[in-house]
PDB file of C-alpha atoms in Angstrom:
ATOM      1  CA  UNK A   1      90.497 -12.710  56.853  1.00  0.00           C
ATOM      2  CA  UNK A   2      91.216 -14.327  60.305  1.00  0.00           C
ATOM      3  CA  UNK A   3      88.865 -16.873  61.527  1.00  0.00           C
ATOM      4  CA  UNK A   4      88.582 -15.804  65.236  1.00  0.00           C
ATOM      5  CA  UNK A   5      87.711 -18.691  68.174  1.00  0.00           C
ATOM      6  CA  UNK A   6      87.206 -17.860  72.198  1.00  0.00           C
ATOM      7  CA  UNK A   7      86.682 -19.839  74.800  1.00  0.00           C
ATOM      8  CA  UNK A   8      85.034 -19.046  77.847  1.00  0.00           C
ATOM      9  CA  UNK A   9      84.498 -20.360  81.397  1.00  0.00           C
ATOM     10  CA  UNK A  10      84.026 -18.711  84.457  1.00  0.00           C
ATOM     11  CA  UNK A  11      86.532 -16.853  85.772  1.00  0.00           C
ATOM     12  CA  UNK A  12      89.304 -17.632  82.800  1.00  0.00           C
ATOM     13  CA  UNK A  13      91.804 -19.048  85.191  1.00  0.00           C
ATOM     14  CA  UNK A  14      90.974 -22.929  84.504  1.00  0.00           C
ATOM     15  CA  UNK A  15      89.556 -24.327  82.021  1.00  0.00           C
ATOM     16  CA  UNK A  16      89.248 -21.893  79.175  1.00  0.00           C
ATOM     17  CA  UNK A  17      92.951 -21.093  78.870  1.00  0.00           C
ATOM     18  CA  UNK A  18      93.761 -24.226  78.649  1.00  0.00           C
ATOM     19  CA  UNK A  19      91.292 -25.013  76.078  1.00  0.00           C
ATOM     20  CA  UNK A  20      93.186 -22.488  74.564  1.00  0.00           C
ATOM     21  CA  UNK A  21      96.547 -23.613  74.751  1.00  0.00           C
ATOM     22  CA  UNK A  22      95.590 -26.956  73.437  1.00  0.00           C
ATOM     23  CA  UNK A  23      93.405 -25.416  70.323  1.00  0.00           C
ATOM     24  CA  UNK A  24      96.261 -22.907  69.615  1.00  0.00           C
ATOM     25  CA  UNK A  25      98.566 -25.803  69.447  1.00  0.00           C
ATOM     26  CA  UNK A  26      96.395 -27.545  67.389  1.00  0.00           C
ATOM     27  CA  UNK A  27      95.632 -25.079  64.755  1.00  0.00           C
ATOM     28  CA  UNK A  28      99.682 -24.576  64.574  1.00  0.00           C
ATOM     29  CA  UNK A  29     100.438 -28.065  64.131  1.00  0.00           C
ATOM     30  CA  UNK A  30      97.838 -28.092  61.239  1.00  0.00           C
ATOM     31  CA  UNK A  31      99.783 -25.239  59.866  1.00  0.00           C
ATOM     32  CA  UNK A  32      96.477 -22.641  60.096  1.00  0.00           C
ATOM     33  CA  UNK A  33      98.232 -20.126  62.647  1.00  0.00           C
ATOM     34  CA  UNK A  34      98.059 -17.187  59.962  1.00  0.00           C
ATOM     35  CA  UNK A  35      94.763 -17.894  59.454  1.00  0.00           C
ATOM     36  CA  UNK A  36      93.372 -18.615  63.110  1.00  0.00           C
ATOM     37  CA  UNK A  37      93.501 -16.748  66.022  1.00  0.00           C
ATOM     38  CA  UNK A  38      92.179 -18.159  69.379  1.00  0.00           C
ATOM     39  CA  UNK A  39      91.978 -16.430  72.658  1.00  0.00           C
ATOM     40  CA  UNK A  40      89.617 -17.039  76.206  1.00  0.00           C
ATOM     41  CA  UNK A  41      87.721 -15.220  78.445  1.00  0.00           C
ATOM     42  CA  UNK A  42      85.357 -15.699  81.263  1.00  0.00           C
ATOM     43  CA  UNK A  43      81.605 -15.248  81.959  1.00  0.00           C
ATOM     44  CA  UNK A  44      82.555 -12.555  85.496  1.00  0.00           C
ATOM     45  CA  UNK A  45      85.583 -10.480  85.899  1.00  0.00           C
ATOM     46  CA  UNK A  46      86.269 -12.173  89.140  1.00  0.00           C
ATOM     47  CA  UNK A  47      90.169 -12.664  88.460  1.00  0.00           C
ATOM     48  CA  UNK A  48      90.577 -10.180  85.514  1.00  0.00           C
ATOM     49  CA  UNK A  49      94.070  -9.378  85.177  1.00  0.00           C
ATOM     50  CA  UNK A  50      95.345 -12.326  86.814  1.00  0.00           C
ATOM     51  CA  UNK A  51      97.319 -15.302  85.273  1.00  0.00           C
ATOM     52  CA  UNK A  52      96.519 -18.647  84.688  1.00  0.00           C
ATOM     53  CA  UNK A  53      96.137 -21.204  87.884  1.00  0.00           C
ATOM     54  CA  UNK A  54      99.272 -22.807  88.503  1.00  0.00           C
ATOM     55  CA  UNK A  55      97.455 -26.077  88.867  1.00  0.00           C
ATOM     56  CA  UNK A  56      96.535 -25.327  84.576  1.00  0.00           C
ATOM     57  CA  UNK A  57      99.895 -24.357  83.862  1.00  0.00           C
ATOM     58  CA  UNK A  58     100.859 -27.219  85.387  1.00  0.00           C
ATOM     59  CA  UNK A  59      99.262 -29.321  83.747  1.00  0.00           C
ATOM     60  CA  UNK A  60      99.543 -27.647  80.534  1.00  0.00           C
ATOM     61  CA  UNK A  61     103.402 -27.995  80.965  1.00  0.00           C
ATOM     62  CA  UNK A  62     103.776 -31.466  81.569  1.00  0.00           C
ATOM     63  CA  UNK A  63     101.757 -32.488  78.730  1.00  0.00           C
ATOM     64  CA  UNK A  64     104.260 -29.987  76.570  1.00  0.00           C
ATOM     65  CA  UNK A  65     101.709 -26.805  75.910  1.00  0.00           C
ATOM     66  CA  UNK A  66     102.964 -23.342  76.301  1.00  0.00           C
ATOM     67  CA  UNK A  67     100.677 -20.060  77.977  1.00  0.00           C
ATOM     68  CA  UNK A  68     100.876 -16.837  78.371  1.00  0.00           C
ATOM     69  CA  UNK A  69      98.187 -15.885  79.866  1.00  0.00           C
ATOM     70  CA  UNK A  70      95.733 -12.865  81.728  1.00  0.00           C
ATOM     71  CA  UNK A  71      92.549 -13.210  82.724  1.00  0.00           C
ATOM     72  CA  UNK A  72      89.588 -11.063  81.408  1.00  0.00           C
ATOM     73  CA  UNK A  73      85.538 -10.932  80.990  1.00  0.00           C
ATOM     74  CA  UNK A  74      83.751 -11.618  78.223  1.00  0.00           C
ATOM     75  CA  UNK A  75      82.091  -8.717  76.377  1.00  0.00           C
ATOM     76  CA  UNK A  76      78.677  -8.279  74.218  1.00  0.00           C
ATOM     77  CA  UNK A  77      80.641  -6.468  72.145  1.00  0.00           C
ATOM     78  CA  UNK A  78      83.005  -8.944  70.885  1.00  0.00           C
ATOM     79  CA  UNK A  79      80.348 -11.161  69.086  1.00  0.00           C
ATOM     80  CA  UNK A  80      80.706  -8.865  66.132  1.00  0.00           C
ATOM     81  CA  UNK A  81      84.228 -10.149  65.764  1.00  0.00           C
ATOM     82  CA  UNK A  82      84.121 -13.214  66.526  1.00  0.00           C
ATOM     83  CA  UNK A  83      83.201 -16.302  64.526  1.00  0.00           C
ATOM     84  CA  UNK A  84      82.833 -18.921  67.178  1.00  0.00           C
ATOM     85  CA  UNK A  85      82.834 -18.809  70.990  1.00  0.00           C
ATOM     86  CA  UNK A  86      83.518 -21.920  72.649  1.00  0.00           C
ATOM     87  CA  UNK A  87      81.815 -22.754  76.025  1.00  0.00           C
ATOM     88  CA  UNK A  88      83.333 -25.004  78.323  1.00  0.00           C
ATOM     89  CA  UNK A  89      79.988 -25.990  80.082  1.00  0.00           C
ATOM     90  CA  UNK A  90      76.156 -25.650  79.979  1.00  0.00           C
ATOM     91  CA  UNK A  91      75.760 -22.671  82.578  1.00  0.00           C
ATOM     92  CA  UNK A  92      78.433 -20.749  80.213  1.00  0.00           C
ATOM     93  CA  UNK A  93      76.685 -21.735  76.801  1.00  0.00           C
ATOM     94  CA  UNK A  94      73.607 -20.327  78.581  1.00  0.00           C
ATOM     95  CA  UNK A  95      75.181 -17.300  80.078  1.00  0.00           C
ATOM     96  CA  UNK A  96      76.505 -15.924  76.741  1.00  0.00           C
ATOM     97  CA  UNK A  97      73.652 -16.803  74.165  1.00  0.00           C
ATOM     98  CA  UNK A  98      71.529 -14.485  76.823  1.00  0.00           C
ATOM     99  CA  UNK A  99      74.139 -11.851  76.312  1.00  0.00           C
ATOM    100  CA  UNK A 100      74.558 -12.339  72.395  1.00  0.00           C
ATOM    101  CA  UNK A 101      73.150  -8.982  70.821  1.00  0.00           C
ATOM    102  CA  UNK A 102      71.885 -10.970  68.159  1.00  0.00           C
ATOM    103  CA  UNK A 103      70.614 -14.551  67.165  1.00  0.00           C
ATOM    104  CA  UNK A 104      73.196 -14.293  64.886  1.00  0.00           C
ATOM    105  CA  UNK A 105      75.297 -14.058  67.634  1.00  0.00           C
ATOM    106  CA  UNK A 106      74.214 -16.336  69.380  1.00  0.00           C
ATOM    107  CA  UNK A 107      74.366 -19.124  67.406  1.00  0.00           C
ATOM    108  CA  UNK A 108      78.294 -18.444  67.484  1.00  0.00           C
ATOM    109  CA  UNK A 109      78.170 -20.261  70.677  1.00  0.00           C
ATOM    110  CA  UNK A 110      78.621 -23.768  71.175  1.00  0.00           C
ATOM    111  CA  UNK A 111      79.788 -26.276  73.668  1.00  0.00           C
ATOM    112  CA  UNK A 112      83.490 -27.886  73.582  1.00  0.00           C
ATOM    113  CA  UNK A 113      82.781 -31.161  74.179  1.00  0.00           C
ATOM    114  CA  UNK A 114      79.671 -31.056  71.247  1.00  0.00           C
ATOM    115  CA  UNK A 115      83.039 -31.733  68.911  1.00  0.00           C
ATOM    116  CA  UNK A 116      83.844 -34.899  71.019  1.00  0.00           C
ATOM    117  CA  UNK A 117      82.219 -37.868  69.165  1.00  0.00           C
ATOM    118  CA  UNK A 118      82.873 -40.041  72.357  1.00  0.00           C
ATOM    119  CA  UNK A 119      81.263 -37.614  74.440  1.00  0.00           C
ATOM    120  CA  UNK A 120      77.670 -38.323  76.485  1.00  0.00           C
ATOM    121  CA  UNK A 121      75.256 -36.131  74.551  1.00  0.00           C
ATOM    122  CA  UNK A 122      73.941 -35.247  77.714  1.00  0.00           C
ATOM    123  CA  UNK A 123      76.880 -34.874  79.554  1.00  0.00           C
ATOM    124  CA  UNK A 124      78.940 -32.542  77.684  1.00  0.00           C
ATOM    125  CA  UNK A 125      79.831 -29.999  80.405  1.00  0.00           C
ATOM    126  CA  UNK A 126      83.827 -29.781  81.608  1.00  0.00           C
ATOM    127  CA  UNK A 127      83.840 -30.021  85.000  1.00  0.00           C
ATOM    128  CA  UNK A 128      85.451 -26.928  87.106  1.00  0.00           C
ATOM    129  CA  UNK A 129      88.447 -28.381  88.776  1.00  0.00           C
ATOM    130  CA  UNK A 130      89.153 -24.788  90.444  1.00  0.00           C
ATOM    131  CA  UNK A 131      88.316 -26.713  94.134  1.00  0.00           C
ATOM    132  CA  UNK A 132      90.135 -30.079  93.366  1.00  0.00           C
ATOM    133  CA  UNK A 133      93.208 -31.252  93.340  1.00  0.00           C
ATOM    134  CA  UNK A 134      95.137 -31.998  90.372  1.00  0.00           C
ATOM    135  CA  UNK A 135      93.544 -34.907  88.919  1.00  0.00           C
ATOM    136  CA  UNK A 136      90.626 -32.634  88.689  1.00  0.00           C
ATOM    137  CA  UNK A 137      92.893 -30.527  85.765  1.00  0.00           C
ATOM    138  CA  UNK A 138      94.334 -33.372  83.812  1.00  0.00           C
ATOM    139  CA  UNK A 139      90.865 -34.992  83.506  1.00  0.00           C
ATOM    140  CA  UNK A 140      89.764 -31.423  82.450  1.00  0.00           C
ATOM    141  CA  UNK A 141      93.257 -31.910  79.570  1.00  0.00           C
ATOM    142  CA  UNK A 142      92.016 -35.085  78.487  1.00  0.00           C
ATOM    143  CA  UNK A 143      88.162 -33.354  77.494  1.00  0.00           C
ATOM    144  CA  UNK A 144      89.836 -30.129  75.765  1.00  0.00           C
ATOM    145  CA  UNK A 145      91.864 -32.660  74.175  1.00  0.00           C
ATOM    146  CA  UNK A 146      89.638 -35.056  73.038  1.00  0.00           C
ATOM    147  CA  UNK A 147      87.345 -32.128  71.690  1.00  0.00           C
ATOM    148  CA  UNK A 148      90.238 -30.496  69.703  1.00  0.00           C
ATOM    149  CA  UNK A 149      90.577 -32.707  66.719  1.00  0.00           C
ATOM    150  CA  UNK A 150      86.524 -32.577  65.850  1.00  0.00           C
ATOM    151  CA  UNK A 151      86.718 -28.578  66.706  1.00  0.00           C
ATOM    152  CA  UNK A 152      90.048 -27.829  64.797  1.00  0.00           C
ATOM    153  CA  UNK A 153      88.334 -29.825  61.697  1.00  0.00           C
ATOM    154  CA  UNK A 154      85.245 -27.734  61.843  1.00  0.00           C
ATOM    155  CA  UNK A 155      87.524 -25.019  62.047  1.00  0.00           C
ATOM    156  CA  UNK A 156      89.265 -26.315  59.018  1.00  0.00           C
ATOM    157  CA  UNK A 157      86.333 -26.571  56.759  1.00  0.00           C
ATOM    158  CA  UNK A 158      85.145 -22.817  57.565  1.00  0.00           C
ATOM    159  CA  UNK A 159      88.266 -21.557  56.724  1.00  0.00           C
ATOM    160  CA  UNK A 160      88.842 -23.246  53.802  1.00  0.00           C
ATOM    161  CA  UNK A 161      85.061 -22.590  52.803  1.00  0.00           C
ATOM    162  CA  UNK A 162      86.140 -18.528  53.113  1.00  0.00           C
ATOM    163  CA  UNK A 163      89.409 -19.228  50.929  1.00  0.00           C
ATOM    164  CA  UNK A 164      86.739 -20.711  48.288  1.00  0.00           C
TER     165      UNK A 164
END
């Protein structure tokens, strides 16, 4: 049974497809592709259909991650299969546990950067760089990045605690 992630931002052109890239890569360097799927979305539809910002790809390219990307909205309806969505800052955490059918659902959600050890407890939002320039996107790389290893070993253990 795949173990399902999504990330989510706002308008799934900035931050959470490249959280997704990076946490894609991960889980296929760690050899759990078959067993992990990962995907975004965002909170409005504002740029459904769209690709990534070429600012992310970018980004994503220089620092040797591959997407293929097009932007959609979140839906209610996806909590059922879904075993963890991924929030890339505090309005978005808030925005989809009010939409979660369930409390069930809606403890699927957490933050990224709650996986970053080094991380501020009460700073754990990634910042939008949509209206910055390009340093805004690579400091948004370095988060996703430095959340990856905690989230892809939580990952790990609830995958391996299904194969039990």
């Amino acid at each position: 049974m795949t173990y399902r992630v999504c990330f989510v931002c706002t308008g799934n052109i900035c931050r959470s497809p490249m959280a997704e890239a990076v946490f894609r890569a991960r889980v296929a360097d760690a050899g759990l592709d078959d067993q992990v799927a990962v995907d975004s979305a965002g909170t409005g539809g504002w740029h459904e259909g769209e690709g990534a910002d070429p600012r992310t790809l970018a980004v994503l390219e220089e620092n040797g991650y591959g997407l293929d990307h097009t932007a959609r909205q979140f839906h209610a309806s996806w909590f059922s299969r879904l075993d963890l969505v991924i929030a890339l800052d505090a309005g978005h955490l808030g925005a989809l546990r009010r939409l979660a059918p369930t409390e069930r659902d809606a403890a699927k959600v957490r933050l990224l950067r709650s996986y970053d050890p080094a991380a501020d407890p009460d700073d754990l939002d990634v910042p939008d760089p949509y209206y910055g320039g390009v340093d805004g996107f690579e400091e948004c790389l370095e988060m996703v990045e430095a959340a990856s290893d905690g989230l892809l070993a939580a990952v790990r253990e609830q995958v391996e605690g299904r194969a039990a």
